[in-house]
Coordinates of C-alpha atoms in Angstrom, one line a residue:
Chain A
X1332 CA -3.2 -5.9 -11.1
X1333 CA -5.7 -5.8 -14.0
X1334 CA -8.6 -6.3 -11.7
X1335 CA -8.1 -2.7 -10.4
X1336 CA -7.7 -0.1 -13.1
X1337 CA -7.0 3.6 -12.8
X1338 CA -7.4 6.4 -15.4
X1339 CA -5.6 8.4 -16.4
X1340 CA -2.2 6.8 -15.8
X1341 CA -0.4 10.1 -16.2
X1342 CA -1.7 13.7 -15.9
X1343 CA -0.2 17.1 -16.0
X1344 CA -2.4 20.0 -14.9
X1345 CA -2.1 23.6 -13.7
X1346 CA -2.5 25.2 -10.3
X1347 CA -6.2 25.9 -9.7
X1348 CA -7.6 23.3 -12.1
X1349 CA -10.1 20.7 -11.1
X1350 CA -9.2 17.2 -11.9
X1351 CA -10.7 13.8 -11.3
X1352 CA -8.9 10.4 -11.0
X1353 CA -11.0 7.4 -11.6
X1354 CA -10.7 3.8 -10.2
X1355 CA -12.7 0.8 -11.3
X1356 CA -12.5 -2.8 -10.0
X1357 CA -13.8 -6.1 -11.1
X1358 CA -12.9 -8.0 -7.9
X1359 CA -16.4 -7.5 -6.4
X1360 CA -14.9 -6.0 -3.3
X1361 CA -16.9 -3.6 -1.1
X1362 CA -14.0 -1.7 0.3
X1363 CA -12.0 0.8 -1.7
X1364 CA -9.2 3.2 -0.8
X1365 CA -7.3 6.1 -2.2
X1366 CA -3.6 6.6 -1.3
X1367 CA -0.9 9.0 -2.3
X1368 CA 2.7 8.0 -2.5
X1369 CA 5.5 10.5 -2.0
X1370 CA 9.2 9.6 -2.1
X1371 CA 10.4 8.8 1.5
X1372 CA 6.9 9.0 2.9
X1373 CA 5.4 5.7 1.9
X1374 CA 1.7 5.5 1.3
X1375 CA -0.7 7.8 3.0
X1376 CA -4.5 7.3 3.1
X1377 CA -6.6 10.0 1.6
X1378 CA -10.1 8.5 1.7
X1379 CA -11.7 5.1 2.1
X1380 CA -15.1 3.6 1.5
X1381 CA -16.6 0.4 3.0
X1382 CA -19.6 0.4 0.7
X1383 CA -21.5 2.7 -1.6
X1384 CA -23.1 4.7 1.2
X1385 CA -20.0 4.9 3.4
X1386 CA -17.2 7.4 2.9
X1387 CA -14.5 8.2 5.4
X1388 CA -11.6 10.6 5.6
X1389 CA -8.1 9.3 5.9
X1390 CA -5.1 11.0 7.3
X1391 CA -4.6 13.6 4.5
X1392 CA -8.1 14.4 3.1
X1393 CA -7.7 18.2 2.9
X1394 CA -7.9 19.4 -0.6
X1395 CA -9.5 16.2 -1.9
X1396 CA -13.0 14.8 -2.3
X1397 CA -14.3 11.4 -3.4
X1398 CA -17.4 9.9 -4.9
X1399 CA -18.4 6.2 -4.7
X1400 CA -20.6 5.9 -7.8
X1401 CA -21.1 2.2 -7.5
X1402 CA -19.5 -0.8 -5.8
X1403 CA -17.0 -1.0 -8.6
X1404 CA -16.2 2.7 -9.0
X1405 CA -14.4 5.2 -6.7
X1406 CA -13.3 8.6 -7.9
X1407 CA -10.9 11.1 -6.4
X1408 CA -11.2 14.8 -7.1
X1409 CA -8.8 17.6 -6.6
X1410 CA -11.1 20.7 -6.6
X1411 CA -8.4 23.2 -7.0
X1412 CA -5.0 21.5 -7.7
X1413 CA -1.9 22.9 -6.0
X1414 CA 1.8 21.9 -6.7
X1415 CA 2.2 20.0 -3.4
X1416 CA -0.4 17.6 -4.7
X1417 CA 2.1 16.3 -7.2
X1418 CA 2.4 12.7 -6.3
X1419 CA 1.7 9.1 -7.4
X1420 CA -1.9 8.1 -6.5
X1421 CA -3.1 4.6 -5.9
X1422 CA -6.5 3.1 -5.6
X1423 CA -6.9 -0.2 -3.7
X1424 CA -9.7 -2.6 -2.8
X1425 CA -10.2 -5.2 -0.1
X1426 CA -12.6 -7.8 1.0
X1427 CA -13.3 -8.1 4.8
X1428 CA -14.0 -11.8 4.4
X1429 CA -11.6 -14.7 4.6
X1430 CA -8.9 -12.8 2.7
X1431 CA -8.3 -10.9 5.9
X1432 CA -8.1 -7.4 4.5
X1433 CA -5.4 -8.0 1.9
X1434 CA -5.5 -5.0 -0.3
X1435 CA -5.2 -5.1 -4.1
X1436 CA -3.7 -2.1 -5.8
X1437 CA -4.2 -0.4 -9.1
X1438 CA -1.3 0.6 -11.3
X1439 CA -1.3 4.2 -10.1
X1440 CA -1.8 7.6 -11.6
X1441 CA 1.2 9.9 -11.8
X1442 CA 0.0 13.5 -11.3
X1443 CA 2.1 16.7 -11.9
X1444 CA 0.6 20.0 -10.8
X1445 CA 2.5 23.0 -12.4
Chain B
X1292 CA -1.9 4.4 17.6
X1293 CA -0.7 2.1 14.9
X1294 CA 2.6 2.7 13.1
X1295 CA 5.2 0.9 11.1
X1296 CA 9.0 1.6 11.0
X1297 CA 11.3 0.4 8.2
X1298 CA 14.6 1.6 9.6
X1299 CA 16.6 1.2 6.3
X1300 CA 15.8 3.4 3.3
X1301 CA 18.0 1.2 1.2
X1302 CA 19.4 -2.3 1.3
X1303 CA 22.0 -3.5 -1.1
X1304 CA 23.0 -7.2 -1.5
X1305 CA 24.8 -9.3 -4.0
X1306 CA 23.0 -11.8 -6.1
X1307 CA 22.9 -15.2 -4.4
X1308 CA 23.4 -13.8 -0.9
X1309 CA 20.6 -13.8 1.7
X1310 CA 18.6 -10.7 2.1
X1311 CA 16.7 -9.2 5.0
X1312 CA 14.4 -6.1 5.0
X1313 CA 13.5 -5.0 8.4
X1314 CA 10.2 -3.9 9.8
X1315 CA 9.0 -3.1 13.3
X1316 CA 5.5 -2.1 14.2
X1317 CA 3.3 -0.6 17.0
X1318 CA -0.3 -1.4 17.5
X1319 CA -2.6 -1.2 20.4
X1320 CA -3.8 -4.8 20.0
X1321 CA -2.7 -7.8 18.1
X1322 CA -1.5 -7.2 14.6
X1323 CA -2.2 -8.4 11.1
X1324 CA 1.1 -7.9 9.2
X1325 CA 1.7 -7.6 5.5
X1326 CA 4.5 -7.2 3.0
X1327 CA 4.0 -5.6 -0.4
X1328 CA 6.5 -5.0 -3.2
X1329 CA 6.5 -2.3 -5.8
X1330 CA 8.3 -2.7 -9.1
X1331 CA 9.1 0.4 -11.2
X1332 CA 6.1 2.0 -12.7
X1333 CA 3.8 -0.5 -11.1
X1334 CA 1.3 -0.6 -8.3
X1335 CA 1.9 -2.5 -5.0
X1336 CA 1.7 -6.3 -5.2
X1337 CA 0.9 -8.4 -2.2
X1338 CA 3.8 -10.7 -1.1
X1339 CA 2.7 -12.3 2.2
X1340 CA 0.9 -11.8 5.4
X1341 CA 0.8 -13.0 9.0
X1342 CA -2.7 -13.5 10.4
X1343 CA -2.3 -16.2 13.0
X1344 CA -0.5 -19.5 13.6
X1345 CA 3.0 -20.3 12.6
X1346 CA 5.3 -17.3 13.1
X1347 CA 7.2 -18.1 9.9
X1348 CA 5.2 -17.1 6.9
X1349 CA 6.1 -18.1 3.4
X1350 CA 5.0 -15.9 0.4
X1351 CA 5.5 -15.3 -3.3
X1352 CA 8.8 -15.5 -5.1
X1353 CA 10.6 -17.4 -2.3
X1354 CA 10.2 -14.7 0.3
X1355 CA 9.4 -15.4 3.9
X1356 CA 8.9 -13.3 7.0
X1357 CA 9.0 -14.1 10.7
X1358 CA 6.6 -12.6 13.2
X1359 CA 8.3 -11.9 16.5
X1360 CA 5.8 -10.7 19.1
X1361 CA 8.4 -9.9 21.8
X1362 CA 10.4 -7.7 19.4
X1363 CA 7.3 -6.4 17.6
X1364 CA 9.1 -7.2 14.3
X1365 CA 8.2 -8.8 11.0
X1366 CA 11.4 -8.9 8.9
X1367 CA 11.2 -10.0 5.3
X1368 CA 13.9 -12.5 4.2
X1369 CA 15.0 -14.5 1.3
X1370 CA 17.8 -17.1 1.3
X1371 CA 19.2 -16.3 -2.1
X1372 CA 18.6 -12.9 -3.7
X1373 CA 18.0 -12.4 -7.4
X1374 CA 18.6 -9.3 -9.5
X1375 CA 14.9 -9.3 -10.3
X1376 CA 14.1 -8.9 -6.6
X1377 CA 15.3 -5.3 -6.9
X1378 CA 12.2 -3.2 -6.0
X1379 CA 10.6 -1.0 -3.3
X1380 CA 9.3 -3.0 -0.3
X1381 CA 6.6 -1.9 2.1
X1382 CA 5.6 -3.3 5.4
X1383 CA 2.1 -2.7 6.6
X1384 CA 0.1 -3.4 9.8
X1385 CA -3.5 -3.5 10.8
X1386 CA -4.8 -3.8 14.4
X1387 CA -6.6 -7.1 14.6
X1388 CA -9.2 -5.6 16.9
X1389 CA -10.0 -2.7 14.7
X1390 CA -13.3 -2.6 12.7
X1391 CA -11.9 0.0 10.4
X1392 CA -9.8 -2.4 8.4
X1393 CA -7.3 0.2 7.3
X1394 CA -3.6 -0.6 6.8
X1395 CA -0.7 1.6 8.1
X1396 CA 2.3 1.5 5.8
X1397 CA 6.0 2.0 6.5
X1398 CA 8.0 4.4 4.3
X1399 CA 9.4 1.7 2.2
X1400 CA 12.9 0.1 1.7
X1401 CA 14.5 0.2 -1.7
X1402 CA 16.2 -3.2 -2.3
X1403 CA 19.0 -3.3 -4.8
X1404 CA 20.5 -6.7 -5.8
X1405 CA 23.6 -6.4 -7.9
X1406 CA 24.9 -9.1 -10.2

């Protein structure tokens, strides 16, 4: 969905490096989410934010941090990357209004930690 | 606690045959239910949702799903499968009474439609 963009689309890094994944949206939604997808495990929630001043941990937040710089921007950081953080990362947005929490996903960032 | 089960990792059907992708859920209250599809190298795309009303929900690309409260199921169906339907399908649930708004996803079912 072009309304939710993620950069980079692919990234290779080394163990111990700090990296940042960025997400931007033009949908005007207040709520934003970061997920990781692993084969056979589905999507697991890392962090979510209901507005610029609201940040919440998801089910697998250890080793990750986030920053909500503006309504439209939500960044995910790996402070010291490790190989088991190799995964496909998705950003999503939603609107708590009449759309009843339908989430809209970005194209994903494929991360490989060596 | 909320959870979603997709009992089949993989579903294979011939083009033109009906398809079903199964989903059962567990929530503490009443659910909002969703189906998403993921094509290769793409993000998840919304297919359909059940919020209230008619238990049979129609969505994109000819898909439909039936909410069955007694069986806590929300199976995805299509009367006639296409090769282009081949993708990874995710069921998701949200507790209607929750203020958190987060979705819980199943592990996904890989649908393969062969010519």
